[in-house]
Structure formats: structure tokens, C-alpha cells
Amino acid sequence: MNSIHLGWSPFFENQLTSGDRSHYATGRILEERKNFYVLLTEDGSEVLVSAAGKLQYEASGRGELPAVGDWVCATVRSKEGRGTIHRVLERRTKISRKNAGAVTDEQVLAANIDTVFLVSSLNQEFNSRRIERYLALAWESGARPVVLLTKADLCEKPAEAIAEIERMAPFVPVHVVSALVGSGLDALAEYLGPGQTCVLLGSSGVGKSTLVNRILGEERLEVREIRSSDGRGRHTTTSRQMIFLPEGGMLIDTPGIRELQLWNADEALGNAFNDVAEAASRCRFTDCGHHPGTPGCAVQSAIESGALSLERVANWSKLGRERAFLSRRKNKKALSEEKERWKAIELADRKRYFPEEFFND
Ligand code: GDP
Ligand code: ZN
């Protein structure tokens, strides 16, 4: 295995300074554990590494700290099998979500991914709205989205579901698979080759683990039986990790993103809802709320003419509200950061001009 197989490319090579080249080893983060990362270095060894204090201190948020899939510059103490990360190279793509806690902060779930498989099962849980939201996240990540419809063996008419997705996202490839009977899997090979990194996104129970096991040809990930009460499988994957595939590529296995919240969704909204956004741009008033009866509302007239479905527009405006909420929270955070900054400056000034206050204890 060499670093090209791991996804190294000129994009990363060009970021290295001559200092980086002489002082550091480069490697890719395979796994994130509490306080540690597992790093695969270019010479093929796995090392437990932590982020240097300076890196942690200078990061403006969690989003700048190492994440699974990142390429990093590190010092390695080979004898101990330990090391320190000094630099995270700029990411080509990333999948992020808002931190579940109270603080608005970006959490990078996977970095430098080529393909995002949006996984949905064809049985009773099929939900194109959910796919639409994952699609927004995929567009936002910068990686290529591919829809995977699983459990084909449980569905007699997948054509309807496919058509629904094609209407929603005309340029996104859709593949129908069954991990149980092994159908449709050959078509996935083109996304799984050497140097390629993919990720599976989808609700718990849609068959992600089963699919990965099928591709690997072994029971690597735990598959839980579906609870009969709600038709869903239990959440089984516990840690984010990189899985090497027989085709030569890599899969980053992230815990199911069940409650999807959007981060920096503006771009994503524009892409997944091109048609709605386009109509909205033709409204007479720039602050149009697109409510029924609004004069000159191009969105309402598109609904009336049948060019847009009411449902899609409702979904679009719902995402818009979520985005507005997030940006309000972000602004709040920026405001309080600004306050802290001024507090620190004031304090430094006082120390300078009134030193006795601080040193006469
Ligand atoms: P995950 O939570 O997305 O990883 O889903 P799992 O892989 O744990 O699967 C959840 C349930 O769906 C398990 O009971 C699997 O046996 C079942 N399952 C997965 N793939 C298929 C399939 O292709 N066909 C059928 N009929 N069941 C499947
Ligand atoms: Zn309007």
C-alpha cells in the first residue's frame, strides 16, 4: 500500500512546505478515539497520535481539529508507536454536522471523501424527504452523492422510488441493491477503487452494516435484528473508523446521522433545490415570503401551474428556517467571542497601565 492508494494527491502534496517535508511525516487519520487518533503513516505503520497543544490552542473551533479521513503532518516516535499531529492539511471535502451540545460548533464527521452514498431502504421506511435532506448535506460536503436503495428483495416496485429520486435529483446516480441476496453490488465497484474514499449516510436500520459486510465478504460490522415494534434496526456502529475494501478503496463508517442539522447550508440549499430557488429569485419582492396570495410570487405561480410541488416548497422553506436559526446562533457565538476578545484586550491594557493592581497581592 502506498499513500496514493490512501487518497494522497497533488492537492495535499502542494500544501507541504519544505519545512513540513523535512520535519514531519504525513499520514491519514483512520480512527478517532477519546483523546487519541489512529494515524496510518506513509510507511504503512499505525501510530497513536494526539493533537499538539499549539494546534488545539490555535484552532478557532472543533472543526479545525483532526477528523477521520484527514491528512496530517505529524512527528512519530516509532519505538513507542506514538506521535503528535502538528498540522491538518486543508480538506478537499468534509461532512460536518452541528455539535449536539449547546455550543454552536462544527463537528467534522469525515474528511476527504470522494463519494457519499445516501442510503435508504426500499421497505416501509422509504422516505424521499429524508434522502433530500441527506442530499443537501452531500452537496454541501463537496463529495459526489450517489443514492443507494437497499433491501431490493423486500420491494416489488423499486421503479417508483427510483423515479421519485430522479425527479428530485436528476443528475445523481441511483443504485438499487440487496445485501441479502447480493444483487446490484457490482455497480458499486466504480466508487470503491484504490485511492477512493466513501461514506455511507442513512438512518439506522437501512442496512448499511449488512452492505459493508457483504462487500467485505465477512461479518466485520455488527448487524442487529430489527425491532418488530417500529421496523427499525438498532444503532450498532459505535466508533468512526476507516475500513479498507477489497476493491482497494476506503470506507469511513460514521454513526448514523439521525438528526440531521445543516451547517452552512446556503450552498447546499441552492443545489438540492435549484428549481425552487430559481423560482424564488423571480418573485417581485426580494423579501417575498412565498405565501399563497402574495402578489408577484413566482413560487406560488409555479405551484399553481404544477411546475413545483407544494411539498417540495414546504420542505425548502423548512430548511431555510433551520438555516436562519443556525445563522442566528452562529452570530450569537461570534458576538460573545468578540466580547471575550475585548475583555482580554482590556485586561492586557490594565496590566500594562496599572501593573500594581495585578502584582501587589
Ligand atoms: P444499519 O443500521 O443501517 O447498519 O442496518 P443493518 O445492517 O444493521 O441492518 C438492519 C436490518 O436490516 C437487519 O435486520 C438486516 O438483516 C436487515 N437487512 C439489511 N440488508 C438487507 C437486505 O438487503 N434485505 C433484507 N431483507 N434485509 C436486510
Ligand atoms: Zn415568492
Coordinates of C-alpha atoms and ligand atoms in Angstrom, one line a residue:
M1 CA 0.0 0.0 0.0
N2 CA 1.3 3.5 -0.8
S3 CA -0.1 6.9 0.0
I4 CA -1.7 7.2 -3.5
H5 CA -3.8 4.2 -2.6
L6 CA -4.8 6.0 0.6
G7 CA -6.0 9.0 -1.4
W8 CA -2.9 11.2 -1.4
S9 CA -2.9 13.6 -4.3
P10 CA -1.2 16.8 -5.6
F11 CA -3.9 18.7 -3.7
F12 CA -2.2 17.7 -0.5
E13 CA 1.3 17.5 -1.8
N14 CA 1.2 21.1 -2.8
Q15 CA 0.3 22.2 0.7
L16 CA 3.5 20.9 2.2
T17 CA 6.2 23.5 2.8
S18 CA 9.8 22.5 2.7
G19 CA 9.8 22.7 6.5
D20 CA 6.9 20.2 6.7
R21 CA 8.8 17.9 4.3
S22 CA 11.9 17.9 6.4
H23 CA 10.3 17.8 9.9
Y24 CA 7.2 15.8 9.6
A25 CA 5.8 12.5 8.4
T26 CA 2.4 12.6 6.6
G27 CA -0.4 10.2 7.3
R28 CA -4.1 9.8 7.2
I29 CA -6.3 9.6 10.3
L30 CA -8.0 6.2 10.4
E31 CA -9.9 6.4 13.6
E32 CA -10.9 8.8 16.3
R33 CA -10.9 7.7 19.9
K34 CA -11.2 9.5 23.1
N35 CA -8.2 11.9 23.2
F36 CA -6.4 9.9 20.5
Y37 CA -6.4 9.3 16.8
V38 CA -5.1 6.3 14.9
L39 CA -2.8 7.5 12.2
L40 CA -1.6 5.5 9.2
T41 CA 1.7 6.9 8.1
E42 CA 3.1 6.8 4.6
D43 CA 5.4 3.9 5.5
G44 CA 2.3 1.9 6.5
S45 CA 2.6 1.9 10.3
E46 CA -0.2 2.7 12.6
V47 CA 0.5 5.1 15.3
L48 CA -1.5 6.5 18.2
V49 CA -1.3 10.3 17.9
S50 CA -2.7 13.3 19.7
A51 CA -3.1 16.8 18.5
A52 CA -0.2 19.2 19.5
G53 CA -1.1 21.7 22.2
K54 CA -0.4 24.6 19.7
L55 CA -2.8 23.1 17.2
Q56 CA -5.5 22.8 19.7
Y57 CA -4.9 26.2 21.1
E58 CA -4.9 27.9 17.7
A59 CA -8.0 26.1 16.4
S60 CA -10.8 28.5 16.2
G61 CA -13.3 25.7 16.7
R62 CA -13.6 21.9 16.8
G63 CA -13.9 21.9 13.0
E64 CA -10.2 22.7 12.7
L65 CA -9.1 19.7 14.8
P66 CA -8.2 16.4 13.1
A67 CA -11.0 14.2 12.0
V68 CA -11.2 10.8 10.4
G69 CA -10.0 11.0 6.8
D70 CA -7.8 14.0 7.4
W71 CA -4.2 14.1 6.0
V72 CA -1.9 15.5 8.7
C73 CA 1.7 16.3 9.3
A74 CA 3.0 14.6 12.4
T75 CA 6.1 13.7 14.4
V76 CA 6.3 10.0 15.2
R77 CA 8.1 8.2 18.0
S78 CA 8.4 4.9 16.2
K79 CA 9.6 2.9 19.2
E80 CA 6.7 3.8 21.3
G81 CA 4.2 3.8 18.4
R82 CA 3.1 7.2 19.4
G83 CA 3.1 10.6 17.9
T84 CA 1.9 14.2 17.7
I85 CA -0.1 15.9 15.0
H86 CA 1.2 19.4 14.1
R87 CA -0.8 20.3 11.1
V88 CA -4.1 19.3 9.5
L89 CA -3.9 19.7 5.7
E90 CA -6.7 21.6 4.1
R91 CA -9.6 19.2 3.3
R92 CA -10.8 18.6 -0.2
T93 CA -14.3 17.7 1.1
K94 CA -15.8 17.2 4.5
I95 CA -19.0 16.1 6.1
S96 CA -20.0 18.1 9.1
R97 CA -22.8 18.5 11.5
K98 CA -23.7 20.9 14.2
N99 CA -22.5 19.8 17.6
A100 CA -25.2 18.1 19.5
G101 CA -24.4 20.2 22.6
A102 CA -25.4 23.8 23.3
V103 CA -22.4 25.4 21.7
T104 CA -22.7 26.1 18.0
D105 CA -19.6 24.4 16.7
E106 CA -18.9 22.4 13.6
Q107 CA -18.2 18.7 14.0
V108 CA -16.4 17.1 11.1
L109 CA -17.6 13.5 10.8
A110 CA -15.4 12.6 7.9
A111 CA -12.9 14.4 5.7
N112 CA -11.6 14.0 2.2
I113 CA -14.4 11.8 0.9
D114 CA -15.0 11.2 -2.8
T115 CA -18.4 9.6 -2.7
V116 CA -21.3 10.0 -0.3
F117 CA -23.7 7.1 -0.5
L118 CA -27.1 8.2 0.6
V119 CA -28.6 5.0 1.9
S120 CA -32.3 4.4 2.1
S121 CA -34.2 1.2 2.3
L122 CA -36.9 0.3 -0.1
N123 CA -39.2 -1.2 2.5
Q124 CA -41.7 0.7 4.5
E125 CA -39.2 3.2 5.7
F126 CA -38.5 4.6 2.3
N127 CA -38.7 8.4 2.6
S128 CA -37.6 10.6 -0.2
R129 CA -37.8 13.7 2.0
R130 CA -35.1 12.2 4.2
I131 CA -33.0 11.5 1.1
E132 CA -33.5 15.1 0.0
R133 CA -32.1 16.3 3.3
Y134 CA -29.1 14.0 3.1
L135 CA -28.6 15.1 -0.5
A136 CA -28.3 18.7 0.8
L137 CA -25.7 17.6 3.2
A138 CA -23.8 15.7 0.5
W139 CA -23.8 18.7 -1.9
E140 CA -22.5 20.8 1.0
S141 CA -19.7 18.3 1.7
G142 CA -18.2 18.7 -1.8
A143 CA -18.2 15.0 -2.4
R144 CA -20.2 13.3 -5.1
P145 CA -23.6 12.0 -3.9
V146 CA -24.9 8.6 -5.0
V147 CA -28.2 7.2 -3.9
L148 CA -28.3 3.6 -2.7
L149 CA -31.7 2.0 -2.3
T150 CA -31.3 -1.1 -0.2
K151 CA -33.4 -4.2 0.6
A152 CA -34.5 -4.5 -3.0
D153 CA -35.6 -8.1 -2.1
L154 CA -38.4 -6.5 0.0
C155 CA -39.8 -4.3 -2.7
E156 CA -41.7 -5.3 -5.7
K157 CA -41.7 -2.0 -7.5
P158 CA -38.4 -0.1 -7.0
A159 CA -39.1 1.8 -10.2
E160 CA -41.5 4.2 -8.4
A161 CA -38.9 5.0 -5.8
I162 CA -36.2 5.5 -8.4
A163 CA -38.4 7.8 -10.4
E164 CA -39.2 9.9 -7.3
I165 CA -35.5 10.3 -6.7
E166 CA -34.7 11.1 -10.3
R167 CA -37.3 13.8 -10.3
M168 CA -35.8 15.3 -7.1
A169 CA -32.2 15.0 -8.1
P170 CA -31.9 14.4 -11.9
F171 CA -28.1 14.2 -12.0
V172 CA -27.5 11.9 -9.1
P173 CA -26.8 8.2 -9.8
V174 CA -29.3 5.8 -8.2
H175 CA -28.4 2.2 -7.5
V176 CA -30.8 -0.5 -6.2
V177 CA -29.1 -3.2 -4.1
S178 CA -29.9 -6.1 -1.9
A179 CA -27.2 -7.0 0.6
L180 CA -29.2 -10.1 1.5
V181 CA -29.3 -11.7 -2.0
G182 CA -26.2 -9.8 -3.3
S183 CA -27.9 -8.0 -6.2
G184 CA -26.8 -4.7 -7.6
L185 CA -23.4 -4.7 -5.8
D186 CA -21.2 -4.9 -9.0
A187 CA -22.3 -1.5 -10.0
L188 CA -20.7 0.0 -6.9
A189 CA -17.2 -1.1 -7.8
E190 CA -16.6 2.1 -9.7
Y191 CA -16.8 4.1 -6.5
L192 CA -14.7 1.7 -4.4
G193 CA -11.4 1.5 -6.2
P194 CA -7.9 2.4 -5.0
G195 CA -7.4 5.9 -3.6
Q196 CA -11.2 6.4 -3.3
T197 CA -12.9 7.2 0.0
C198 CA -16.6 6.8 0.5
V199 CA -19.0 7.2 3.3
L200 CA -22.5 5.7 3.9
L201 CA -25.1 8.1 5.3
G202 CA -28.5 6.9 6.2
S203 CA -30.8 6.2 9.1
S204 CA -30.2 3.3 11.5
G205 CA -31.7 0.1 10.2
V206 CA -31.5 0.8 6.5
G207 CA -28.8 -2.0 6.1
K208 CA -25.5 -0.1 6.0
S209 CA -23.6 -2.6 8.1
T210 CA -25.0 -5.6 6.2
L211 CA -24.0 -4.0 3.0
V212 CA -20.4 -3.3 4.2
N213 CA -20.1 -6.9 5.5
R214 CA -21.3 -8.1 2.1
I215 CA -18.7 -6.0 0.3
L216 CA -16.0 -7.2 2.7
G217 CA -17.2 -10.8 2.5
E218 CA -17.1 -11.1 6.3
E219 CA -19.1 -10.2 9.3
R220 CA -17.0 -7.2 10.3
L221 CA -19.7 -4.9 11.5
E222 CA -22.4 -5.9 13.9
V223 CA -25.8 -6.3 12.4
R224 CA -28.7 -6.1 14.8
E225 CA -32.1 -7.6 14.2
I226 CA -34.8 -5.1 13.5
R227 CA -37.2 -4.3 16.4
S228 CA -40.5 -5.5 15.4
S229 CA -42.3 -2.6 17.0
D230 CA -41.1 0.1 14.7
G231 CA -39.4 -1.7 11.8
R232 CA -36.0 -0.2 12.6
G233 CA -32.7 -1.8 13.4
R234 CA -30.9 -0.6 16.5
H235 CA -27.9 1.6 16.3
T236 CA -24.9 -0.6 16.1
T237 CA -21.8 1.2 14.9
T238 CA -20.1 2.9 17.8
S239 CA -16.8 4.5 16.7
R240 CA -15.9 6.2 13.5
Q241 CA -13.4 4.2 11.6
M242 CA -11.8 3.6 8.3
I243 CA -12.5 0.3 6.6
F244 CA -10.3 -1.0 3.8
L245 CA -12.3 -2.5 1.0
P246 CA -11.2 -5.4 -1.2
E247 CA -11.6 -3.2 -4.3
G248 CA -8.8 -1.0 -2.9
G249 CA -10.8 1.9 -1.7
M250 CA -11.7 3.0 1.8
L251 CA -15.0 3.5 3.6
I252 CA -15.4 5.7 6.6
D253 CA -18.1 4.3 8.8
T254 CA -19.8 7.0 10.8
P255 CA -22.5 6.5 13.3
G256 CA -25.9 7.1 11.7
I257 CA -26.7 10.7 11.3
R258 CA -30.2 10.5 12.5
E259 CA -31.0 14.0 13.5
L260 CA -29.6 15.9 10.6
Q261 CA -28.9 19.5 11.1
L262 CA -27.4 21.6 8.5
W263 CA -24.2 23.5 8.8
N264 CA -23.5 26.3 6.3
A265 CA -26.5 25.2 4.4
D266 CA -26.8 28.1 2.0
E267 CA -24.8 26.4 -0.8
A268 CA -26.5 23.1 -0.2
L269 CA -29.9 24.7 -0.4
G270 CA -29.1 26.3 -3.7
N271 CA -28.1 22.9 -5.2
A272 CA -30.6 20.5 -3.9
F273 CA -33.5 22.9 -4.5
N274 CA -32.3 24.6 -7.7
D275 CA -35.7 24.7 -9.2
V276 CA -37.4 26.3 -6.1
A277 CA -34.5 28.7 -5.6
E278 CA -34.7 29.7 -9.2
A279 CA -38.5 30.4 -9.0
A280 CA -37.9 32.3 -5.7
S281 CA -35.4 34.6 -7.5
R282 CA -38.1 35.7 -9.9
C283 CA -40.6 36.9 -7.2
R284 CA -41.5 40.5 -7.5
F285 CA -40.3 41.4 -4.0
T286 CA -36.9 40.3 -2.8
D287 CA -38.2 39.7 0.7
C288 CA -41.1 37.6 -0.6
G289 CA -42.4 35.1 2.0
H290 CA -43.9 33.0 -0.8
H291 CA -47.2 32.7 0.9
P292 CA -50.4 32.0 -1.1
G293 CA -51.8 35.1 -2.5
T294 CA -48.6 37.2 -2.3
P295 CA -48.6 39.4 -5.4
G296 CA -45.9 38.6 -8.0
C297 CA -44.8 35.5 -6.1
A298 CA -43.2 33.2 -8.7
V299 CA -43.0 30.3 -6.3
Q300 CA -46.8 30.4 -5.8
S301 CA -47.4 30.6 -9.5
A302 CA -45.1 27.7 -10.1
I303 CA -47.1 25.7 -7.6
E304 CA -50.3 26.7 -9.3
S305 CA -49.0 25.7 -12.7
G306 CA -47.8 22.4 -11.3
A307 CA -44.1 23.1 -12.1
L308 CA -43.3 22.8 -8.4
S309 CA -44.9 20.6 -5.8
L310 CA -46.3 22.1 -2.6
E311 CA -44.4 19.6 -0.6
R312 CA -41.0 20.5 -2.1
V313 CA -41.6 24.1 -1.5
A314 CA -42.6 23.4 2.1
N315 CA -39.5 21.4 2.6
W316 CA -37.4 24.1 1.1
S317 CA -38.8 26.7 3.4
K318 CA -38.4 24.4 6.4
L319 CA -34.7 24.0 5.5
G320 CA -34.5 27.8 5.1
R321 CA -35.9 28.3 8.6
E322 CA -33.4 25.8 10.1
R323 CA -30.6 27.7 8.3
A324 CA -31.8 31.0 9.6
F325 CA -31.9 29.6 13.1
L326 CA -28.4 28.3 12.8
S327 CA -27.0 31.5 11.4
R328 CA -28.7 33.4 14.3
R329 CA -26.9 31.0 16.7
K330 CA -23.6 31.5 14.9
N331 CA -24.0 35.2 15.1
K332 CA -24.6 35.0 18.8
K333 CA -21.5 33.0 19.2
A334 CA -19.5 35.4 17.1
L335 CA -20.8 38.2 19.3
S336 CA -19.8 36.6 22.5
E337 CA -16.4 35.7 21.1
E338 CA -16.0 39.4 20.2
K339 CA -16.9 40.3 23.7
E340 CA -14.3 37.9 25.1
R341 CA -11.7 39.4 22.8
W342 CA -12.4 42.9 24.0
K343 CA -12.3 41.7 27.6
A344 CA -8.9 40.2 27.1
I345 CA -7.6 43.4 25.4
E346 CA -9.0 45.5 28.2
L347 CA -7.3 43.2 30.7
A348 CA -4.0 43.4 28.9
D349 CA -4.2 47.2 28.8
R350 CA -5.0 47.3 32.5
K351 CA -2.0 45.1 33.2
R352 CA 0.2 47.4 31.2
Y353 CA -1.1 50.7 32.6
F354 CA -1.9 49.6 36.2
P355 CA 0.6 46.8 36.9
E356 CA 0.4 47.3 40.7
E357 CA -3.2 46.2 40.6
F358 CA -2.1 42.8 39.4
F359 CA 1.2 42.3 41.2
N360 CA 0.5 43.7 44.7
D361 CA -1.1 40.8 46.3
Ligands
GDP1 P1 -27.7 -0.3 9.6 O1 -28.2 0.2 11.0 O2 -28.0 0.7 8.5 O3 -26.3 -0.7 9.7 O4 -28.5 -1.6 9.3 P2 -28.1 -3.2 9.5 O5 -27.1 -3.6 8.5 O6 -27.8 -3.4 10.9 O7 -29.5 -3.9 9.1 C1 -30.7 -3.7 9.8 C2 -31.6 -4.9 9.5 O8 -31.9 -4.9 8.1 C3 -31.0 -6.2 9.8 O9 -32.0 -7.0 10.4 C4 -30.6 -6.8 8.5 O10 -30.6 -8.2 8.5 C5 -31.7 -6.2 7.6 N1 -31.2 -6.1 6.2 C6 -30.0 -5.5 5.8 N2 -29.9 -5.6 4.4 C7 -31.0 -6.2 4.0 C8 -31.4 -6.6 2.6 O11 -30.8 -6.4 1.6 N3 -32.6 -7.3 2.6 C9 -33.3 -7.6 3.7 N4 -34.5 -8.2 3.5 N5 -33.0 -7.2 4.9 C10 -31.8 -6.6 5.1
ZN2 ZN -42.4 34.4 -3.6

